[in-house]
Amino acid sequence: MATSDTAAATSGVTPVPKAPLRIALAGLGTVGAGVIRLIAANAELIARRAGRPLIITAVSARDRAKDRGVDLARFAWEDDMTLMAARDDVDVVVELVGGSDGPALVLARQAIAHGKALVTANKAMIAHHGLELAALAENAGVALRFEAAVAGGIPVIKGLREGVAANKVERIYGILNGTCNYILSTMEDTGRDFGDVLAEAQAKGYAEADPTFDIEGTDAAHKLSILSAIAFGAKIDFASVDTKGIAPIKAADIAQADALGYVIRLIGMAEAGLDDTGAPRLFQRVQPHLVHFDNLLAHVDGPTNAVVVEGNFSGRLLFQGAGAGDAPTASAVVADIIDIARGMDNGFEADMTFSVPVAQLQAMASAEAGARMGRAYVRFTVADRPGVLAEITAAMRDAGVSIESLIQQGRAESEGDVLVALVTHEGPESAVARALALLDGSPSLTGAPLVMHILGE
Ligand SMILES: NC(=O)c1ccc[n+]([C@@H]2O[C@H](COP(=O)([O-])OP(=O)(O)OC[C@H]3O[C@@H](n4cnc5c(N)ncnc54)[C@H](OP(=O)(O)O)[C@@H]3O)[C@@H](O)[C@H]2O)c1
């Protein structure tokens, strides 16, 4: 653009305006309405950067009559969003409906089949069907982009695909779910319990009416599996993400972590390595962790997301920002659309959806968690009677776990129970698992123990 502008200016010829990029928008909820507002608000600068104007030609949602705070009168309306894929006045289909399967997936497949580029914010669909869609897009020679699917407004996918492209990525980890982070940091600030803070988060719109995907870690696991594919060139393997949520965390755990110099954060972490035979192994985990006050992630509060990428030449990079919300998510969606507009003249890099062609992505078996070394926080709910502490410490000793500190935390919610927490010295995770197996079924334990790993440097 700059070159042709300069040439035109020097030759005195007015450049021929490029044809607009025509968009079909499926889903007019939080993100969809945000995309309409953003394209209208920044139309001129977007047209300059994209090399052509972006125009929305058709839209679809369930309820045509709903007031969405944006003017839809200038767009064609499709009751059946899948029909947008076949429209002649559409170059790119933007899917902002959600759901791993169902109409979003039908639309995605049809858009590609009709030779349209596809932009989506749908992490569930990419985590489950991303490889299939990327292969279809590659064969059709169209672009598939999903920056908004991971960490909302944070350009972490572009960061990985482009900024870190020269690096061997060794580890990627971070805070990938704003709802959990809001709940945990509010529990920390207020001393209130999980259920209470979740109800408030729902009332304020930080948590969905059905928060299951968020609080059980599924949403973070979707995002982690997508990041792993791009970072390590691995086939997406959502099923093997070892996923635990935040519901079992009590106010007493947060207070205890604080006394020890930690906060609790839901951390998604992925590492690629080799096993003893030299075969590639992928470790993926989403779990609440203790994070030391000195770690930058301990200061990521509220609904913010943060992703750390460790490259062998770049060193440690921190991507931080709004992981959700209409404006930040729309920012990521429209950045993808701008990429596609730029690529209309120069090719879409249809084979670079996951940084390498789909056929080159490796199937990597899961790494065993037990061999990992680290420290852990273990909290027990036990009967308030003599001998219980001795039973726990004996199990730890017999399993080879070395205890750094042991804290009796006081009363649990149920009558006659107390909470006991301990922090282990560095050791294999398998040893802690062995100790818990030794205690399994003991009448001294009145609730399931909670294990949280301590995030290492
Ligand atoms: N919200 C965020 O901050 C955020 C951040 C990152 C990624 N995402 C992802 O972005 C996507 C959209 O999220 P959102 O928060 O915008 O969702 P949302 O507010 O619930 O909006 C969903 C939209 O899809 C429409 N829709 C649902 N089922 C449909 C169907 N069968 N046919 C046609 N339209 C249908 C709804 O129509 P009606 O309005 O008529 O009901 C609504 O307009 C999801 O994949 C989500 O995971 C969201």
Coordinates of C-alpha atoms in Angstrom, one line a residue, residues 17-442:
P17 CA -9.6 1.9 -4.4
K18 CA -9.5 -1.7 -3.6
A19 CA -12.8 -3.7 -3.4
P20 CA -14.0 -3.9 0.2
L21 CA -13.7 -7.1 2.2
R22 CA -17.3 -8.3 2.7
I23 CA -18.1 -9.9 6.0
A24 CA -21.0 -12.2 7.1
L25 CA -21.4 -12.1 10.9
A26 CA -23.0 -15.0 12.7
G27 CA -23.8 -14.3 16.3
L28 CA -24.7 -10.8 17.5
G29 CA -24.2 -11.2 21.2
T30 CA -21.4 -9.8 23.4
V31 CA -18.6 -10.2 20.8
G32 CA -20.7 -9.9 17.6
A33 CA -22.1 -6.5 18.7
G34 CA -18.6 -5.5 19.7
V35 CA -17.3 -6.3 16.2
I36 CA -20.1 -4.1 14.6
R37 CA -19.2 -1.2 16.9
L38 CA -15.4 -1.5 16.3
I39 CA -15.7 -1.7 12.6
A40 CA -17.9 1.4 12.6
A41 CA -15.8 3.3 15.1
N42 CA -12.4 2.7 13.5
A43 CA -13.5 2.3 9.8
E44 CA -11.1 4.8 8.4
L45 CA -7.9 3.6 10.1
I46 CA -8.9 0.0 9.5
A47 CA -9.3 0.6 5.8
R48 CA -5.9 2.2 5.6
R49 CA -4.2 -0.7 7.5
A50 CA -6.2 -3.4 5.8
G51 CA -5.6 -1.8 2.3
R52 CA -9.4 -1.9 1.7
P53 CA -12.6 -1.1 3.6
L54 CA -14.2 -3.7 5.7
I55 CA -18.0 -3.9 5.2
I56 CA -20.5 -6.2 6.9
T57 CA -23.0 -7.4 4.4
A58 CA -25.0 -10.1 6.2
V59 CA -25.8 -11.0 9.8
S60 CA -27.5 -13.7 11.7
A61 CA -28.6 -14.6 15.3
R62 CA -31.6 -16.3 16.8
D63 CA -33.8 -13.4 17.7
R64 CA -34.2 -10.8 14.9
A65 CA -36.3 -8.5 17.2
K66 CA -33.8 -8.3 20.0
D67 CA -32.3 -4.8 20.7
R68 CA -28.5 -5.2 20.5
G69 CA -27.6 -1.5 20.8
V70 CA -26.3 -1.5 17.2
D71 CA -28.1 -0.6 14.0
L72 CA -28.6 -3.7 11.9
A73 CA -30.9 -2.1 9.3
R74 CA -28.1 -1.8 6.7
F75 CA -27.2 -5.5 6.8
A76 CA -29.0 -8.4 5.2
W77 CA -30.5 -10.8 7.8
E78 CA -30.3 -14.6 7.5
D79 CA -32.6 -16.6 9.8
D80 CA -30.5 -19.7 9.1
M81 CA -26.9 -18.6 9.6
T82 CA -25.5 -21.5 7.7
L83 CA -26.9 -20.0 4.5
M84 CA -24.4 -17.1 4.8
A85 CA -21.6 -19.4 3.7
A86 CA -23.1 -19.6 0.2
R87 CA -23.8 -15.9 -0.3
D88 CA -22.1 -14.2 -3.3
D89 CA -21.6 -11.0 -1.4
V90 CA -19.4 -12.5 1.3
D91 CA -15.6 -13.0 1.4
V92 CA -15.2 -13.9 5.0
V93 CA -17.5 -15.6 7.5
V94 CA -17.1 -14.6 11.2
E95 CA -18.5 -17.1 13.6
L96 CA -19.3 -15.7 17.0
V97 CA -22.0 -18.1 18.1
G98 CA -20.1 -20.6 20.3
G99 CA -20.5 -24.3 21.1
S100 CA -18.1 -27.0 20.0
D101 CA -20.6 -28.6 17.6
G102 CA -24.0 -27.7 16.4
P103 CA -24.7 -24.8 14.0
A104 CA -21.3 -23.1 14.6
L105 CA -19.5 -26.2 13.3
V106 CA -21.9 -26.6 10.4
L107 CA -21.3 -23.0 9.4
A108 CA -17.6 -23.3 9.7
R109 CA -17.4 -26.3 7.5
Q110 CA -19.8 -24.8 4.9
A111 CA -17.9 -21.5 4.9
I112 CA -14.7 -23.2 4.0
A113 CA -16.4 -25.5 1.5
H114 CA -17.7 -22.3 -0.3
G115 CA -14.2 -20.9 -0.4
K116 CA -14.8 -18.2 2.3
A117 CA -12.2 -17.3 4.9
L118 CA -13.3 -18.1 8.4
V119 CA -12.7 -16.1 11.6
T120 CA -13.9 -17.5 14.9
A121 CA -13.6 -16.8 18.6
N122 CA -14.9 -20.3 19.4
K123 CA -12.2 -22.1 21.5
A124 CA -14.5 -25.1 22.2
M125 CA -14.9 -25.7 18.4
I126 CA -11.2 -25.2 17.7
A127 CA -10.1 -27.4 20.6
H128 CA -12.4 -30.2 19.3
H129 CA -12.4 -29.7 15.6
G130 CA -9.5 -27.3 14.9
L131 CA -7.4 -29.9 13.0
E132 CA -10.3 -30.9 10.8
L133 CA -11.1 -27.3 10.0
A134 CA -7.5 -26.3 9.4
A135 CA -7.0 -29.3 7.0
L136 CA -10.2 -28.3 5.1
A137 CA -9.0 -24.6 5.0
E138 CA -5.6 -25.7 3.8
N139 CA -7.1 -27.8 1.0
A140 CA -9.5 -25.0 0.0
G141 CA -6.7 -22.4 0.1
V142 CA -8.6 -20.2 2.5
A143 CA -7.6 -18.6 5.8
L144 CA -8.8 -19.9 9.2
R145 CA -8.1 -17.5 12.1
F146 CA -9.0 -17.6 15.8
E147 CA -7.0 -15.1 17.7
A148 CA -10.0 -14.2 20.0
A149 CA -10.4 -17.9 21.0
V150 CA -7.5 -17.7 23.4
A151 CA -7.1 -15.0 26.0
G152 CA -9.6 -12.6 24.4
G153 CA -7.9 -9.3 23.4
I154 CA -4.4 -10.5 24.0
P155 CA -2.5 -11.2 20.7
V156 CA -1.0 -14.4 22.0
I157 CA -1.7 -16.5 18.9
K158 CA -0.1 -13.9 16.7
G159 CA 2.7 -13.7 19.3
L160 CA 3.4 -17.4 19.0
R161 CA 2.8 -17.8 15.2
E162 CA 4.8 -14.7 14.2
G163 CA 6.7 -13.1 17.1
V164 CA 8.2 -16.3 18.5
A165 CA 8.3 -18.1 15.1
A166 CA 12.1 -18.5 15.2
N167 CA 12.2 -20.1 18.7
K168 CA 11.9 -23.6 20.0
V169 CA 9.2 -23.0 22.7
E170 CA 10.0 -24.9 25.8
R171 CA 7.1 -24.0 28.0
I172 CA 3.9 -22.0 27.9
Y173 CA 1.8 -21.3 30.9
G174 CA -0.6 -18.7 32.4
I175 CA -3.9 -17.6 33.6
L176 CA -6.3 -18.4 30.8
N177 CA -9.7 -18.0 32.4
G178 CA -10.9 -14.6 33.6
T179 CA -13.9 -15.9 35.6
C180 CA -11.7 -18.1 37.8
N181 CA -9.2 -15.4 38.2
Y182 CA -11.9 -12.9 39.3
I183 CA -13.3 -15.4 41.8
L184 CA -9.9 -16.3 43.3
S185 CA -8.6 -12.8 43.5
T186 CA -11.9 -11.6 45.1
M187 CA -11.8 -14.5 47.6
E188 CA -8.3 -13.3 48.4
D189 CA -9.3 -9.6 48.9
T190 CA -12.5 -10.3 50.9
G191 CA -11.8 -13.6 52.7
R192 CA -15.2 -14.9 51.5
D193 CA -15.9 -18.4 50.4
F194 CA -16.1 -19.7 46.8
G195 CA -19.9 -20.1 46.5
D196 CA -20.5 -16.6 47.8
V197 CA -18.0 -15.0 45.4
L198 CA -19.3 -17.1 42.4
A199 CA -22.8 -15.8 43.0
E200 CA -21.6 -12.3 43.0
A201 CA -19.5 -12.8 39.9
Q202 CA -22.7 -14.1 38.1
A203 CA -24.6 -11.1 39.3
K204 CA -21.9 -8.8 37.9
G205 CA -21.7 -10.6 34.6
Y206 CA -18.2 -12.0 35.2
A207 CA -19.5 -15.5 35.3
E208 CA -22.0 -17.2 33.1
A209 CA -25.4 -18.4 34.4
D210 CA -24.0 -21.9 33.9
P211 CA -20.3 -21.4 35.0
T212 CA -19.4 -25.1 34.7
F213 CA -16.9 -24.8 31.8
D214 CA -15.1 -21.9 33.5
I215 CA -14.9 -23.2 37.1
E216 CA -14.1 -26.8 36.2
G217 CA -11.2 -25.6 34.1
T218 CA -12.6 -26.8 30.7
D219 CA -12.5 -23.4 29.1
A220 CA -8.8 -22.9 30.1
A221 CA -8.1 -26.5 28.9
H222 CA -9.6 -25.6 25.5
K223 CA -7.3 -22.6 25.2
L224 CA -4.3 -24.5 26.5
S225 CA -4.7 -27.3 23.9
I226 CA -4.8 -24.7 21.1
L227 CA -1.7 -22.9 22.4
S228 CA 0.1 -26.2 22.7
A229 CA -0.5 -27.0 19.0
I230 CA 0.9 -23.7 17.9
A231 CA 3.8 -23.6 20.4
F232 CA 5.0 -27.1 20.0
G233 CA 3.7 -28.2 16.6
A234 CA 1.6 -30.8 18.3
K235 CA -1.8 -32.2 17.2
I236 CA -4.4 -30.6 19.4
D237 CA -5.1 -33.0 22.2
F238 CA -7.7 -31.5 24.5
A239 CA -8.6 -34.9 26.0
S240 CA -5.2 -35.3 27.5
V241 CA -5.2 -32.0 29.4
D242 CA -5.1 -33.0 33.1
T243 CA -7.9 -30.6 34.3
K244 CA -9.0 -29.6 37.7
G245 CA -11.2 -26.7 38.7
I246 CA -11.4 -24.2 41.5
A247 CA -14.6 -25.2 43.3
P248 CA -12.8 -27.2 46.1
I249 CA -10.8 -24.1 47.1
K250 CA -11.8 -22.8 50.5
A251 CA -11.2 -19.3 52.0
A252 CA -8.9 -21.2 54.5
D253 CA -6.7 -22.3 51.6
I254 CA -6.4 -18.8 50.4
A255 CA -5.5 -17.5 53.9
Q256 CA -3.0 -20.3 54.4
A257 CA -1.4 -19.7 51.0
D258 CA -1.2 -16.0 51.9
A259 CA 0.5 -16.7 55.2
L260 CA 3.1 -18.8 53.3
G261 CA 3.7 -16.1 50.7
Y262 CA 1.6 -17.3 47.9
V263 CA -1.7 -16.6 46.1
I264 CA -3.8 -19.3 44.4
R265 CA -4.3 -19.0 40.6
L266 CA -5.8 -21.4 38.1
I267 CA -2.8 -22.1 35.9
G268 CA -2.7 -23.8 32.5
M269 CA 0.7 -25.2 31.7
A270 CA 2.1 -27.1 28.7
E271 CA 5.6 -28.4 28.1
A272 CA 7.0 -30.5 25.3
G273 CA 9.9 -32.9 25.9
L274 CA 11.3 -36.3 25.1
D275 CA 10.9 -39.5 27.2
D276 CA 13.7 -41.9 28.0
T277 CA 13.4 -43.5 24.5
G278 CA 13.7 -40.1 22.8
A279 CA 10.0 -40.1 21.8
P280 CA 8.2 -36.7 22.0
R281 CA 6.0 -36.2 25.0
L282 CA 3.5 -33.4 25.7
F283 CA 2.5 -32.4 29.3
Q284 CA -0.7 -30.3 29.6
R285 CA -2.3 -29.4 32.9
V286 CA -4.9 -27.0 34.1
Q287 CA -5.1 -26.8 37.9
P288 CA -5.1 -24.4 40.7
H289 CA -1.5 -23.7 41.8
L290 CA 0.2 -21.8 44.5
V291 CA 2.0 -18.8 42.9
H292 CA 4.7 -17.0 44.9
F293 CA 4.2 -13.3 45.5
D294 CA 7.5 -12.7 43.6
N295 CA 6.0 -14.2 40.4
L296 CA 4.5 -11.8 38.0
L297 CA 1.4 -14.0 37.6
A298 CA 0.6 -13.5 41.3
H299 CA -0.2 -9.9 40.5
V300 CA -2.7 -10.7 37.7
D301 CA -6.0 -9.9 39.4
G302 CA -9.6 -9.7 38.4
P303 CA -10.8 -11.0 35.0
T304 CA -7.4 -10.4 33.4
N305 CA -5.5 -13.1 31.5
A306 CA -1.7 -13.6 31.2
V307 CA 0.3 -16.0 29.2
V308 CA 4.0 -16.7 29.6
V309 CA 5.9 -18.1 26.7
E310 CA 9.5 -19.3 27.1
G311 CA 11.4 -19.5 23.9
N312 CA 15.0 -20.8 23.6
F313 CA 16.2 -17.5 22.1
S314 CA 13.5 -15.0 23.0
G315 CA 13.6 -15.9 26.7
R316 CA 10.5 -15.4 28.8
L317 CA 7.7 -13.3 27.3
L318 CA 4.6 -12.1 29.2
F319 CA 1.4 -11.4 27.3
Q320 CA -1.2 -9.8 29.6
G321 CA -4.5 -8.1 29.1
A322 CA -8.3 -8.4 29.0
G323 CA -9.2 -12.1 28.4
A324 CA -12.8 -11.3 27.6
G325 CA -15.4 -8.6 27.1
D326 CA -17.0 -7.1 24.0
A327 CA -14.3 -4.6 23.1
P328 CA -11.1 -6.6 23.7
T329 CA -12.5 -9.7 22.0
A330 CA -13.8 -7.7 19.1
S331 CA -10.2 -6.2 18.8
A332 CA -8.8 -9.7 18.3
V333 CA -11.5 -10.7 15.9
V334 CA -11.1 -7.6 13.7
A335 CA -7.3 -8.0 13.7
D336 CA -7.8 -11.4 12.1
I337 CA -10.2 -9.9 9.5
I338 CA -7.6 -7.3 8.7
D339 CA -5.0 -10.0 8.2
I340 CA -7.4 -11.6 5.7
A341 CA -8.0 -8.3 3.9
R342 CA -4.2 -7.8 3.6
G343 CA -3.9 -11.4 2.3
M344 CA -6.4 -11.0 -0.5
D345 CA -3.7 -9.8 -2.8
N346 CA -0.7 -11.7 -1.4
G347 CA -2.2 -15.1 -0.4
F348 CA -3.7 -16.2 2.9
E349 CA -1.0 -18.5 4.2
A350 CA -3.8 -21.1 4.4
D351 CA -1.4 -23.8 5.5
M352 CA -0.1 -21.8 8.5
T353 CA -3.2 -22.0 10.8
F354 CA -1.2 -23.8 13.5
S355 CA 2.2 -22.4 12.3
V356 CA 2.9 -25.4 10.2
P357 CA 0.8 -27.4 7.7
V358 CA -1.6 -29.8 9.5
A359 CA 0.2 -32.9 8.1
Q360 CA 3.4 -31.8 9.9
L361 CA 1.7 -31.5 13.3
Q362 CA 3.1 -34.3 15.5
A363 CA 0.9 -36.7 17.5
M364 CA 2.6 -36.4 20.9
A365 CA 1.8 -38.9 23.6
S366 CA 1.1 -37.5 27.1
A367 CA 3.9 -37.2 29.5
E368 CA 3.4 -38.9 32.9
A369 CA 2.8 -36.4 35.6
G370 CA 4.3 -38.6 38.3
A371 CA 7.8 -38.2 37.1
R372 CA 7.6 -34.4 37.5
M373 CA 9.5 -32.9 40.4
G374 CA 8.0 -30.1 42.5
R375 CA 6.6 -28.9 45.7
A376 CA 2.9 -29.2 46.7
Y377 CA 0.3 -27.9 49.1
V378 CA -1.9 -30.7 50.4
R379 CA -5.0 -29.9 52.5
F380 CA -7.0 -32.6 54.4
T381 CA -10.3 -32.4 56.0
V382 CA -10.0 -34.7 59.0
A383 CA -11.9 -35.9 62.1
D384 CA -10.9 -33.9 65.2
R385 CA -9.4 -36.6 67.3
P386 CA -5.9 -37.7 68.5
G387 CA -3.7 -39.7 66.2
V388 CA -4.9 -38.2 62.9
L389 CA -1.8 -36.0 62.3
A390 CA 0.4 -38.9 63.1
E391 CA -1.5 -41.0 60.5
I392 CA -1.0 -38.4 57.8
T393 CA 2.7 -37.8 58.6
A394 CA 3.3 -41.6 58.6
A395 CA 1.7 -42.0 55.2
M396 CA 3.8 -39.2 53.9
R397 CA 7.0 -40.7 55.3
D398 CA 6.1 -44.2 54.0
A399 CA 5.5 -42.7 50.5
G400 CA 8.8 -40.8 50.6
V401 CA 7.3 -37.4 50.9
S402 CA 9.3 -34.9 52.9
I403 CA 7.2 -32.3 54.7
E404 CA 8.4 -28.7 54.8
S405 CA 5.6 -27.4 57.0
L406 CA 2.5 -28.7 58.6
I407 CA -0.4 -26.4 59.6
Q408 CA -3.5 -27.3 61.5
Q409 CA -5.9 -24.7 60.2
G410 CA -8.8 -25.0 62.6
R411 CA -12.5 -25.9 62.1
A412 CA -13.9 -27.1 58.8
E413 CA -17.5 -26.3 57.8
S414 CA -18.8 -29.6 59.1
E415 CA -19.1 -30.2 62.9
G416 CA -16.2 -32.1 64.4
D417 CA -13.9 -31.8 61.4
V418 CA -10.7 -29.8 61.1
L419 CA -8.5 -28.7 58.2
V420 CA -4.9 -29.7 58.1
A421 CA -2.6 -28.5 55.4
L422 CA 1.0 -29.3 54.6
V423 CA 3.6 -28.1 52.2
T424 CA 6.1 -30.6 50.8
H425 CA 9.7 -30.3 50.0
E426 CA 10.7 -30.7 46.3
G427 CA 10.0 -34.3 45.2
P428 CA 8.3 -36.4 42.6
E429 CA 4.6 -35.8 42.2
S430 CA 4.2 -39.6 42.2
A431 CA 5.2 -39.7 45.9
V432 CA 2.4 -37.4 46.9
A433 CA 0.0 -39.5 44.9
R434 CA 1.3 -42.6 46.7
A435 CA 0.8 -41.0 50.1
L436 CA -2.8 -40.1 49.3
A437 CA -3.4 -43.7 48.1
L438 CA -2.1 -44.9 51.5
L439 CA -4.6 -42.7 53.2
D440 CA -7.5 -43.5 50.8
G441 CA -10.4 -45.0 52.8
S442 CA -9.1 -44.0 56.2

